[in-house]
Coordinates of C-alpha atoms (C1' of nucleotides) in Angstrom, one line a residue:
Chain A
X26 CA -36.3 25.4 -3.8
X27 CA -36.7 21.9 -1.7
X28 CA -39.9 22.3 0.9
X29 CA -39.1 24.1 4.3
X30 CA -38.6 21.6 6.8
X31 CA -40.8 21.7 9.8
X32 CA -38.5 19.3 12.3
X33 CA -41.7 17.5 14.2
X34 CA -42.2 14.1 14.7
X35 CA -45.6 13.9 12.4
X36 CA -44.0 15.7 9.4
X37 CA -40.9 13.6 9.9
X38 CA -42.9 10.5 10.0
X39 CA -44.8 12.1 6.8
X40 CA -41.5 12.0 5.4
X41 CA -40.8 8.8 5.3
X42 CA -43.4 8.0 3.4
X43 CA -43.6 10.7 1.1
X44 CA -41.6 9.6 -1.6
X45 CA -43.7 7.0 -2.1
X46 CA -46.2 6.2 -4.3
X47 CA -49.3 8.3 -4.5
X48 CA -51.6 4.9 -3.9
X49 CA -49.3 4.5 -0.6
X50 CA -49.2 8.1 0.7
X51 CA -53.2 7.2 1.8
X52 CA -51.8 3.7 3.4
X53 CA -51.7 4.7 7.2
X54 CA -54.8 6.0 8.9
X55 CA -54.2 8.9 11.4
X56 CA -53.8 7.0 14.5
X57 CA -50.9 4.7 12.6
X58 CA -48.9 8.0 11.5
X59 CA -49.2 8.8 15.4
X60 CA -47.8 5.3 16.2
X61 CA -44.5 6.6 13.5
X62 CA -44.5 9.9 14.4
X63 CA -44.2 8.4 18.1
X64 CA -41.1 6.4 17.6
X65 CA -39.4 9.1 15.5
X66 CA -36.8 11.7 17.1
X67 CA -35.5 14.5 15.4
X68 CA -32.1 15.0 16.0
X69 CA -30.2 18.3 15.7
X70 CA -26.8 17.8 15.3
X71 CA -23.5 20.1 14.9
X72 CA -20.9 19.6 12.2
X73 CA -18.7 16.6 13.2
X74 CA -21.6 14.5 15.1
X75 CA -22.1 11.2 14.5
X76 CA -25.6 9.4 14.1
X77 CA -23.9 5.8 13.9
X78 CA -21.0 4.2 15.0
X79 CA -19.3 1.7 12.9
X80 CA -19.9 -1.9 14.5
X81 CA -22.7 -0.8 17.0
X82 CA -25.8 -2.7 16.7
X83 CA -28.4 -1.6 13.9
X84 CA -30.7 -0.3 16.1
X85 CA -32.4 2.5 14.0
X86 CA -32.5 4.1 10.5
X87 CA -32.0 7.8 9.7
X88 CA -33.8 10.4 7.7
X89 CA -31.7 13.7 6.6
X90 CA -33.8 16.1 6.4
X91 CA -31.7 19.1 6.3
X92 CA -27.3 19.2 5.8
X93 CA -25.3 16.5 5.0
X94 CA -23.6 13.5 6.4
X95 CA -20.9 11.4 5.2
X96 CA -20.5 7.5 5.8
X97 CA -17.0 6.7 6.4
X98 CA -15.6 2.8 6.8
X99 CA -11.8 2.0 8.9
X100 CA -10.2 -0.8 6.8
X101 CA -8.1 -3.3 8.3
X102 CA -5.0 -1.2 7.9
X103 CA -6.8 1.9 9.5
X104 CA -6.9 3.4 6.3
X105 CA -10.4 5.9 6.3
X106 CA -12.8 5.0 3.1
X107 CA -15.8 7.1 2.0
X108 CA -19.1 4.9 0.8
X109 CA -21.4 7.6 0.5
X110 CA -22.6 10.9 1.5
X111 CA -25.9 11.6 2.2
X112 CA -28.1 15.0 1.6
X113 CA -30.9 16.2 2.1
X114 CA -33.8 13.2 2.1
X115 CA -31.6 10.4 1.5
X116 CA -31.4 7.8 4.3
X117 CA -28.9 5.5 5.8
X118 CA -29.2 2.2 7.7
X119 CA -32.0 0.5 6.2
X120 CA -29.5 -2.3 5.0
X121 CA -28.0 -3.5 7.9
X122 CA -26.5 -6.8 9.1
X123 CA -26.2 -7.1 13.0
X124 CA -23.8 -4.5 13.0
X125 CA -23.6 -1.0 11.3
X126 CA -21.0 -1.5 8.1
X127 CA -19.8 2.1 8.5
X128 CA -19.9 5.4 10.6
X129 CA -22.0 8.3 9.6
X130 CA -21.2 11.4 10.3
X131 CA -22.5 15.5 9.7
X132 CA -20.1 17.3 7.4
X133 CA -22.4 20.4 8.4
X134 CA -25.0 21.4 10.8
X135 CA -27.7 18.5 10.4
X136 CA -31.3 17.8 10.7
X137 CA -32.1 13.8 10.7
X138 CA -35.1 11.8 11.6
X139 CA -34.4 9.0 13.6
X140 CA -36.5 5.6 13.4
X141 CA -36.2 2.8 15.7
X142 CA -35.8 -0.5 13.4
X143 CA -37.8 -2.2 15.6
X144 CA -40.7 0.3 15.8
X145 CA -40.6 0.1 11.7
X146 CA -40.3 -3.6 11.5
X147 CA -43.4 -3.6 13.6
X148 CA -45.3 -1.4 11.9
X149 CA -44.4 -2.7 8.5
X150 CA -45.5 -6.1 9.7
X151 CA -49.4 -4.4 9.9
X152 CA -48.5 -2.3 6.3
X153 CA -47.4 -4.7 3.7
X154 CA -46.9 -1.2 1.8
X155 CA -44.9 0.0 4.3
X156 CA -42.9 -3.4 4.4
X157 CA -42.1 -2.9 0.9
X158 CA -41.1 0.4 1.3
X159 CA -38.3 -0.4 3.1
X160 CA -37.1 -3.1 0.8
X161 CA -37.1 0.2 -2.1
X162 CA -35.0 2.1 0.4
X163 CA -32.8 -0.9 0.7
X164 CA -32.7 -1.0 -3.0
X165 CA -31.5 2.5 -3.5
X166 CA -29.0 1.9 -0.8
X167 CA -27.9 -1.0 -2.9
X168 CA -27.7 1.6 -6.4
X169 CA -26.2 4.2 -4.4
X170 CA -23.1 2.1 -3.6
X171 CA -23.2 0.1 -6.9
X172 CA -23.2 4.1 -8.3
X173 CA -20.3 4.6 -5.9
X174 CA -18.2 1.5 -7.5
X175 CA -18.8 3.1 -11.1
X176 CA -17.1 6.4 -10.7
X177 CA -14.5 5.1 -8.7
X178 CA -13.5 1.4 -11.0
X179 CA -11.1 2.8 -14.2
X180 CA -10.2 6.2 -15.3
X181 CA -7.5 8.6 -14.1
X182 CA -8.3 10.9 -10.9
X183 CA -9.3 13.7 -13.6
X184 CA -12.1 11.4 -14.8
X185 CA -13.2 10.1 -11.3
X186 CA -13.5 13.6 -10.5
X187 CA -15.3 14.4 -13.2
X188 CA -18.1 11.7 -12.9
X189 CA -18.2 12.8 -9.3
X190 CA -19.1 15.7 -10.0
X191 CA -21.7 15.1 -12.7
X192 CA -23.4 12.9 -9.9
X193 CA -23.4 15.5 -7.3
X194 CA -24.6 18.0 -9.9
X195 CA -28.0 15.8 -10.4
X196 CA -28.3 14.9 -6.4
X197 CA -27.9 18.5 -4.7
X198 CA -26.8 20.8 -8.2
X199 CA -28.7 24.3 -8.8
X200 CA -29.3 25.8 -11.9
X201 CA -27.6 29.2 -12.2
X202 CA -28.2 31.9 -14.6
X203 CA -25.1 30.1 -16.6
X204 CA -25.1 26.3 -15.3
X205 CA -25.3 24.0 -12.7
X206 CA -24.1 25.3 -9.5
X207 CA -22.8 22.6 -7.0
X208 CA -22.2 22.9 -3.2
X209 CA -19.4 20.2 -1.8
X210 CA -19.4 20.6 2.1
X211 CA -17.2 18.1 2.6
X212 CA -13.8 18.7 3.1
X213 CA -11.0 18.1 -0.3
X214 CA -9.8 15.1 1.8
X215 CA -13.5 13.6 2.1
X216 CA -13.4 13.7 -2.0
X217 CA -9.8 11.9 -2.2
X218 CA -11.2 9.3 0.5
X219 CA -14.7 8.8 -1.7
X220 CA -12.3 8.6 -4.9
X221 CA -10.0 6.3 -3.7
X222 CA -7.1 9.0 -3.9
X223 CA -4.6 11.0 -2.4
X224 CA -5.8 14.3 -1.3
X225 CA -3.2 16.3 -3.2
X226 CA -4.0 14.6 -6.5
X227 CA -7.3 15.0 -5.8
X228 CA -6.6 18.7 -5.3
X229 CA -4.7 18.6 -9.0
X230 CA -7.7 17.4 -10.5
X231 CA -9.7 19.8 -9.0
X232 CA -6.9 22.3 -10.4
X233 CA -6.7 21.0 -14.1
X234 CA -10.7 21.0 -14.3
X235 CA -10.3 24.8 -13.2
X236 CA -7.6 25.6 -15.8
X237 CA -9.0 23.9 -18.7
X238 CA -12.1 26.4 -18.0
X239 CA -14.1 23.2 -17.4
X240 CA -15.4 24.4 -13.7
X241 CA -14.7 27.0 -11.7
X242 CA -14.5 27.4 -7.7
X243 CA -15.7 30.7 -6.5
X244 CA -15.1 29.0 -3.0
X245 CA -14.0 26.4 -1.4
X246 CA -17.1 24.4 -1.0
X247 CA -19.0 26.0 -3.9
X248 CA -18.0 24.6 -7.7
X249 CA -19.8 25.8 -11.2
X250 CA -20.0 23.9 -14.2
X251 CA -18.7 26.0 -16.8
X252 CA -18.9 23.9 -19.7
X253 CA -21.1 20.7 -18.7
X254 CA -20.4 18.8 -22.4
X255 CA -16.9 19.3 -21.2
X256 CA -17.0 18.0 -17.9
X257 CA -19.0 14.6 -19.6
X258 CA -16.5 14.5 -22.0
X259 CA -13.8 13.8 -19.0
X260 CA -16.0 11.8 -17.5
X261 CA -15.7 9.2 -19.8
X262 CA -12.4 7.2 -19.6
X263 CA -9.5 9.0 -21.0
X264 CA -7.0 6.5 -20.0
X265 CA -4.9 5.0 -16.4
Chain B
X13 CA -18.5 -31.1 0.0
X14 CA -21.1 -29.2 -0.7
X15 CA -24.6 -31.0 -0.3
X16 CA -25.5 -32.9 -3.7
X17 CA -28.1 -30.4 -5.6
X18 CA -31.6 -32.6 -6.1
X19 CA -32.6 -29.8 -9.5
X20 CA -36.6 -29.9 -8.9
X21 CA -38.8 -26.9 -8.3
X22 CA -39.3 -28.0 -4.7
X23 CA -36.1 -28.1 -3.5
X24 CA -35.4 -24.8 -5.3
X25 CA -38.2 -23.4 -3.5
X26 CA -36.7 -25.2 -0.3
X27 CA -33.3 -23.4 -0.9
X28 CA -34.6 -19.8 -1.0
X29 CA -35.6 -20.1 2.7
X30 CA -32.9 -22.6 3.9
X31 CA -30.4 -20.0 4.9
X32 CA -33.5 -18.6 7.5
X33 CA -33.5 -19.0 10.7
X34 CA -34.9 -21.9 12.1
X35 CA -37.8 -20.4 13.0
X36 CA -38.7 -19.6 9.4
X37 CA -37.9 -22.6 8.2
X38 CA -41.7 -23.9 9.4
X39 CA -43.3 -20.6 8.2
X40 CA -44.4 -21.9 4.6
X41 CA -47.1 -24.7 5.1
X42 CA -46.5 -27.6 2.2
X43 CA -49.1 -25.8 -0.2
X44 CA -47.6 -22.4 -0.4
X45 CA -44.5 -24.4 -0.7
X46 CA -46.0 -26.1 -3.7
X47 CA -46.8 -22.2 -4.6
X48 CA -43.5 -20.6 -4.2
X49 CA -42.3 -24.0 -6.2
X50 CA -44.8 -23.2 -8.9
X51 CA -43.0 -20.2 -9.7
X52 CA -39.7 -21.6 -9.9
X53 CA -38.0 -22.5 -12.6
X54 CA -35.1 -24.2 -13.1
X55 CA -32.3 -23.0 -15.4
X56 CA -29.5 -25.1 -16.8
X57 CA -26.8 -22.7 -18.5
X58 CA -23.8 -23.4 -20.5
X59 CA -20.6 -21.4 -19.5
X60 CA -21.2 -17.5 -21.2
X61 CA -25.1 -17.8 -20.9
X62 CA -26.8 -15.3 -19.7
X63 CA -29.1 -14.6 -16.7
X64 CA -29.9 -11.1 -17.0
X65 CA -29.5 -8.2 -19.7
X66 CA -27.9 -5.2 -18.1
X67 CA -31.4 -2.4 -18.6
X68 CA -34.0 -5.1 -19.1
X69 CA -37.0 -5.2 -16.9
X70 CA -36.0 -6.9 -13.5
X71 CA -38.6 -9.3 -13.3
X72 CA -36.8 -12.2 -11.7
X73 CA -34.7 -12.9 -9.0
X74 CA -31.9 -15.8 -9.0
X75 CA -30.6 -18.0 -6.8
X76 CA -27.0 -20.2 -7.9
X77 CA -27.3 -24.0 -7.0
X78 CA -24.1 -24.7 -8.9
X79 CA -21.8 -23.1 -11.1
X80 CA -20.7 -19.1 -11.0
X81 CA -21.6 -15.9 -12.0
X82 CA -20.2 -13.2 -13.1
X83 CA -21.7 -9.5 -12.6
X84 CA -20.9 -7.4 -15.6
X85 CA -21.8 -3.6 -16.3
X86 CA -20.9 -1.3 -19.1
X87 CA -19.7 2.0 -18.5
X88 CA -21.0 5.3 -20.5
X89 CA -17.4 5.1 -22.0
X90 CA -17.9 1.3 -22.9
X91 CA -15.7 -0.3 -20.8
X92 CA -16.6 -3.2 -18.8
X93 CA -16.9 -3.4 -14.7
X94 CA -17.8 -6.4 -12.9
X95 CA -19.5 -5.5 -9.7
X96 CA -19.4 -9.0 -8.5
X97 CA -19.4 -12.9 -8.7
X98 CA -22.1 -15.3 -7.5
X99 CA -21.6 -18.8 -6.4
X100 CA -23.2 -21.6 -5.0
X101 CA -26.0 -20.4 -2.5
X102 CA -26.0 -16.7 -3.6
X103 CA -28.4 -14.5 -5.0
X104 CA -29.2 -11.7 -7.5
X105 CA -31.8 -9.2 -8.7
X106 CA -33.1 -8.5 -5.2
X107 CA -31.9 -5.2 -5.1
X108 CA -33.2 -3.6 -8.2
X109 CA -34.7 -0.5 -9.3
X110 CA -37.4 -0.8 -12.5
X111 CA -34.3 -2.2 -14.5
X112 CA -31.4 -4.6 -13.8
X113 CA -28.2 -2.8 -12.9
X114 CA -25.9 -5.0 -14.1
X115 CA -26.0 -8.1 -16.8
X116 CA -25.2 -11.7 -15.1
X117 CA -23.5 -13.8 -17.0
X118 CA -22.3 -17.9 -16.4
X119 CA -18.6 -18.2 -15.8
X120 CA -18.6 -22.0 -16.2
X121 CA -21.7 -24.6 -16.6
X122 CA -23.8 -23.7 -14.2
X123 CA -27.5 -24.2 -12.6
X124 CA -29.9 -21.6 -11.2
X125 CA -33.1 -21.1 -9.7
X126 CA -35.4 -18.2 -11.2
X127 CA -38.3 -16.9 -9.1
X128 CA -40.8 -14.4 -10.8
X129 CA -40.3 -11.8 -9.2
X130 CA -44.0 -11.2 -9.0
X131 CA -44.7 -14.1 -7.5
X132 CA -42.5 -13.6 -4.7
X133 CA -43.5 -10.3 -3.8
X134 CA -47.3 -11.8 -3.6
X135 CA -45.9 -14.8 -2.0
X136 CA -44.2 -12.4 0.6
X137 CA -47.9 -10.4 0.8
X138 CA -49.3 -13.5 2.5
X139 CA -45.8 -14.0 4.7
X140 CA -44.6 -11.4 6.2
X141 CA -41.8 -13.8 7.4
X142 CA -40.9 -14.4 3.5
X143 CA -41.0 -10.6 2.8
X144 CA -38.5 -10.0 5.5
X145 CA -36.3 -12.6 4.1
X146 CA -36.4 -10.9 0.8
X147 CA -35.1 -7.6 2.7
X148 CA -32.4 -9.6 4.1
X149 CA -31.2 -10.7 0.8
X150 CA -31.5 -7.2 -0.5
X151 CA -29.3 -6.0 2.6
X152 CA -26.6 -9.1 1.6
X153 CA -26.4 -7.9 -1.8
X154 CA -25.3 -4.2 -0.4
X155 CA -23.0 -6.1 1.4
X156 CA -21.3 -7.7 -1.3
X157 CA -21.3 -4.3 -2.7
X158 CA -19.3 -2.5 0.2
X159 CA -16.8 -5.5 0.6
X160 CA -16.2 -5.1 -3.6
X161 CA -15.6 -1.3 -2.5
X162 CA -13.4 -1.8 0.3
X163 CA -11.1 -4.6 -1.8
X164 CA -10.5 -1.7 -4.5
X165 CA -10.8 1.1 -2.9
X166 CA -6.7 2.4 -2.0
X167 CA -3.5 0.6 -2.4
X168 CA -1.4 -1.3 -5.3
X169 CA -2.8 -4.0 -7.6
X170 CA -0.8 -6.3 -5.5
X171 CA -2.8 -5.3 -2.3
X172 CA -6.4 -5.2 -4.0
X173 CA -5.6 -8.7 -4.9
X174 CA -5.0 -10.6 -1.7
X175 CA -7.7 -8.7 -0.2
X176 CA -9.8 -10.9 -3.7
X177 CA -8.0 -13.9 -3.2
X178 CA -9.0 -13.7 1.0
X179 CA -12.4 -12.7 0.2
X180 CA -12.7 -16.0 -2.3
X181 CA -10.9 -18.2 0.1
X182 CA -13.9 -17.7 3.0
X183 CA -16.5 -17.8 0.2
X184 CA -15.9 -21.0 -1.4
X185 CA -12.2 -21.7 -0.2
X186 CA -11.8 -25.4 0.1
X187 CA -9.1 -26.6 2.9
X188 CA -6.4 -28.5 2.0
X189 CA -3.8 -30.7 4.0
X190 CA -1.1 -27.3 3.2
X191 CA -3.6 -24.6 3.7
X192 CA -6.9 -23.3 1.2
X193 CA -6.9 -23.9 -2.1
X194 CA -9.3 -21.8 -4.1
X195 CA -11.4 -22.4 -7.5
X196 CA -11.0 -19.6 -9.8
X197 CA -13.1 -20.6 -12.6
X198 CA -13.7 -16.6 -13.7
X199 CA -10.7 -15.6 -16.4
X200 CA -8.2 -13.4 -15.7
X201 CA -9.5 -10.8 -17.6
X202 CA -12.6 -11.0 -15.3
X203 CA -10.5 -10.4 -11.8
X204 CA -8.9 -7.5 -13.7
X205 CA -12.4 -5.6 -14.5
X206 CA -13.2 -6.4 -10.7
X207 CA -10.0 -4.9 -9.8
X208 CA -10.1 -2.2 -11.7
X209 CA -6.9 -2.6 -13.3
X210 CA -5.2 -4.0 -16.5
X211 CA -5.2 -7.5 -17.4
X212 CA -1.4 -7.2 -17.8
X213 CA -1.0 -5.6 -14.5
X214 CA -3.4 -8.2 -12.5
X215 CA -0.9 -10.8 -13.9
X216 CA 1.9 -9.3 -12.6
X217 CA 0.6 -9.1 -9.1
X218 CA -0.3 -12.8 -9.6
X219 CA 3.4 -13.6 -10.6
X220 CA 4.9 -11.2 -7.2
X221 CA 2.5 -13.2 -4.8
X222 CA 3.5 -16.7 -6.4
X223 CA 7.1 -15.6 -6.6
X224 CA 6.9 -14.4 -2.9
X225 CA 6.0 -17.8 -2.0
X226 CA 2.5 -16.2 -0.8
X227 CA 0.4 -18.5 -3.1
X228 CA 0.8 -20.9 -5.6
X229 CA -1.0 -21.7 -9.0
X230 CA -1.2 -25.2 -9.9
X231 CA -3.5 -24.6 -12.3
X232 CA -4.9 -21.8 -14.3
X233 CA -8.0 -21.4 -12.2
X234 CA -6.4 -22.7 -9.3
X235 CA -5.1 -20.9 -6.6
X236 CA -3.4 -22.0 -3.1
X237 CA -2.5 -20.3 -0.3
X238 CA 0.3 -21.1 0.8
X239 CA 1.4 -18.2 3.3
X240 CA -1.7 -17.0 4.8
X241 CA 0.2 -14.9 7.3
X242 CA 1.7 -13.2 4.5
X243 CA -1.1 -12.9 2.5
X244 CA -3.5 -10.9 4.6
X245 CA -0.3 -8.7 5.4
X246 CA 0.1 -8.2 1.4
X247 CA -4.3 -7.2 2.3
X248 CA -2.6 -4.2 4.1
X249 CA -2.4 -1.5 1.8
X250 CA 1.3 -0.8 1.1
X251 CA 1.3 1.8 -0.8
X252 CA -0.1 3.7 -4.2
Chain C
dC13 C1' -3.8 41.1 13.3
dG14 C1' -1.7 36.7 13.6
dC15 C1' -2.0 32.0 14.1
dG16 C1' -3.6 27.3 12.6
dC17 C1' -5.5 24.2 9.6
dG18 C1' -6.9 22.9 5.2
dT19 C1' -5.5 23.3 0.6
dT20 C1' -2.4 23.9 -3.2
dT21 C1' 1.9 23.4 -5.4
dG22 C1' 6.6 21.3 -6.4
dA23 C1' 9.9 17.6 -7.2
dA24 C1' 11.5 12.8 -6.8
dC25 C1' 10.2 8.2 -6.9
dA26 C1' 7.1 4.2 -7.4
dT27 C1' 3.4 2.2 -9.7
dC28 C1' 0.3 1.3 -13.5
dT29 C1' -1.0 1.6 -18.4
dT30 C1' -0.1 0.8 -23.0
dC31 C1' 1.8 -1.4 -26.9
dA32 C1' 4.2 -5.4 -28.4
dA33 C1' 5.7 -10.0 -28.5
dG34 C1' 6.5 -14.6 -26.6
dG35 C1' 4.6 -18.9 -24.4
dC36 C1' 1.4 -21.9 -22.5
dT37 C1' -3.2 -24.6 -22.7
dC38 C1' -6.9 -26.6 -24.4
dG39 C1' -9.8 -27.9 -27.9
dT40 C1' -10.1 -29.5 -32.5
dG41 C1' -9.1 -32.2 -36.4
dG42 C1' -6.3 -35.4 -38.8
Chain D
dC17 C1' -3.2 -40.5 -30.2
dC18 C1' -0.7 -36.8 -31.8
dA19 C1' -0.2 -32.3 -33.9
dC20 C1' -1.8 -27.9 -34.8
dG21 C1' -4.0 -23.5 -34.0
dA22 C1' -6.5 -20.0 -31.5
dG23 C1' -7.2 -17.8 -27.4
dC24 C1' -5.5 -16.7 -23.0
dC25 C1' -2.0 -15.5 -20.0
dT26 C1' 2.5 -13.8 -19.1
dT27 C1' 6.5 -11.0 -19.8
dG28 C1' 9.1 -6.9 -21.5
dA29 C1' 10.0 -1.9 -22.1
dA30 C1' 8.6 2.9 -22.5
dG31 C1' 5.8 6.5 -21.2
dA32 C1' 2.1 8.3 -18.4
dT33 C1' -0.1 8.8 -13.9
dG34 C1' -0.2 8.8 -8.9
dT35 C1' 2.1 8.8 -4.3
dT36 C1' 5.0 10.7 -1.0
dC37 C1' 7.5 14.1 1.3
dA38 C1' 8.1 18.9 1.8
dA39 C1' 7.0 23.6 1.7
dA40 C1' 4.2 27.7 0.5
dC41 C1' -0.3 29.7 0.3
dG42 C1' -4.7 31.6 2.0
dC43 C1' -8.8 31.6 4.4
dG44 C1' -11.2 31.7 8.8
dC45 C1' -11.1 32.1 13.7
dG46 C1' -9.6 33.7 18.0

DNA sequence: CGCGCGTTTGAACATCTTCAAGGCTCGTGG
DNA sequence: CCACGAGCCTTGAAGATGTTCAAACGCGCG
């Protein structure tokens, strides 16, 4: 089990940090994690709120420390994209031009942690560990989308799938008596818009995976891996 | 035209600040110049050299002076993505985790700056100015990452492709007496692996656009618009 | 219990991939 | 300088895959 959360500002600004290195975890004295802590909010937020706005100034970074959110982008023709979704202790917003580059919104009842960029900018400019911990997070933001290209570039909706679910199975998978057990709180039309696809061939993928014994979906939002070298197997490019 | 590249270690060092703000520009006194100099190299490359090995340690960052790059990655299955091109004035190997995420490779002759990556992180240590540059680059490379998302992300081969051929024209689209013309010195191979299609069928789109009277291709690796109207309509996803 | 929304399924049509062959370009050698 | 050849690009046709429109299903909420 991940660490019960206890939503105050100091453990939130604890957070932050905490994936850091050990050497780094001892970087800020007391009085600095009061300064963090201080220009931290924890936001509570119902399913279907939004923590940014696409276009609105970069004005903070966010922390998720409990649910799930999903970053969504309007193209030019109105169409809705998926870059990302976001669990528990990933963050959003570190990379940032002037403006946001997409929206961000809970799929699910949602605990963040909400920095002010400027409050971290100042403090990293007294921590050059802290500094360079935001240049990691930028880094993983970087992966996360380059991660995001890979399962979607080549491969028919079957395989996309597939590799979707292999990488949810590592970010937010349990293991079950039998195999991994995965929980997707986004709706089936999140998935097509994160794969690129139509939802109903999104949902025949989802269908085909079932009836090859592959997974199996004992609800809606829950999926098991039945047979794991199977599901790697379809991963890799099969053809389309 | 571009301004003429002087290929010494001090103007290389000069060039990774130059696209700062004007305030930066005077951060670096002339000895840490000479510094951040020291730990430049320049690279001269023939056309299918290569800058960085896909898994190797990412030690260095690179900056093009001249020339282009092309962004490769190999799939689990084998086959071959490219997650980007670099030209004049762009970097790479900012963002990265212990390993390089991708190999770069020269798409024509071309001439790069390397900086040890070492040395720019202790370089930034002492400039906090520097180290926020370094983040900035990092959040540009995402960048480039969501705009390569959002160009194949939805709609036919035809669409994904005026979306490239818009995105090239602003990045090194030169303008003509008729409208832009743009270098395409990457094969057409390379736009299909960015696409995420078939060689065959990237040609085909290339053939409907000319046909259309959209562009035209005077040359191999030479593109003009010729109905820019028309062509960010085609940008609209149509269909598929 | 019934209604509404999200999901699944079905069928027709459009698009893309694959395999195969033809044509153009450029570099090389005579 | 011209001719040849190899590699790259384009074109063609068949089959597979995905989209779209439409309708049925089922789960959750009032």
């Amino acid at each position: 089990m991940k660490p019960v959360v206890t939503p105050d500002s100091e453990s939130c600004a604890a957070s932050l940090i905490q994936c850091s290195t050990d050497a780094m975890a001892a970087v800020l004295s007391p009085e600095e994690m009061q300064d963090l802590a201080a220009s931290a909010d924890i936001v509570t937020l119902d399913r279907g709120a939004r923590l940014i706005e696409e276009g609105a100034p970069g004005k903070a970074l966010y922390h998720v420390l409990k649910g799930s959110v999903q970053l969504t982008h309007i193209n030019a023709d109105g169409q809705r994209l998926i870059t990302g979704f976001l669990f528990q202790g990933d963050f959003a917003g570190v990379c940032v031009s002037d403006r946001y580059p997409f929206s961000a919104e809970t799929i699910e009842p949602t605990i963040a942690c909400r920095f002010e960029r400027e409050a971290l900018l100042e403090l990293g400019s007294r921590h050059l560990e802290f500094e360079r911990r935001m240049l990691s997070i930028a880094s993983n933001e970087f992966l996360q989308c380059l991660q995001h290209l890979e399962i979607v570039m080549g491969g028919s909706v079957e395989t996309k799938l597939a590799r979707f679910l292999l990488s949810m199975a590592e970010r937010v998978g349990v293991s079950d008596r039998a195999g991994r057990v995965i929980e997707l709180p986004m709706r089936r039309e999140a998935v097509a818009d994160y794969l690129g696809h139509s939802p109903e061939a999104t949902s025949r993928a989802f269908t085909r995976l079932r009836e090859a014994g592959v997974i199996s979906i004992p609800h809606r939002s829950c999926v098991a891996i039945e047979n794991e070298r199977e599901l790697e197997a379809t991963a890799l490019r099969a053809a389309a």
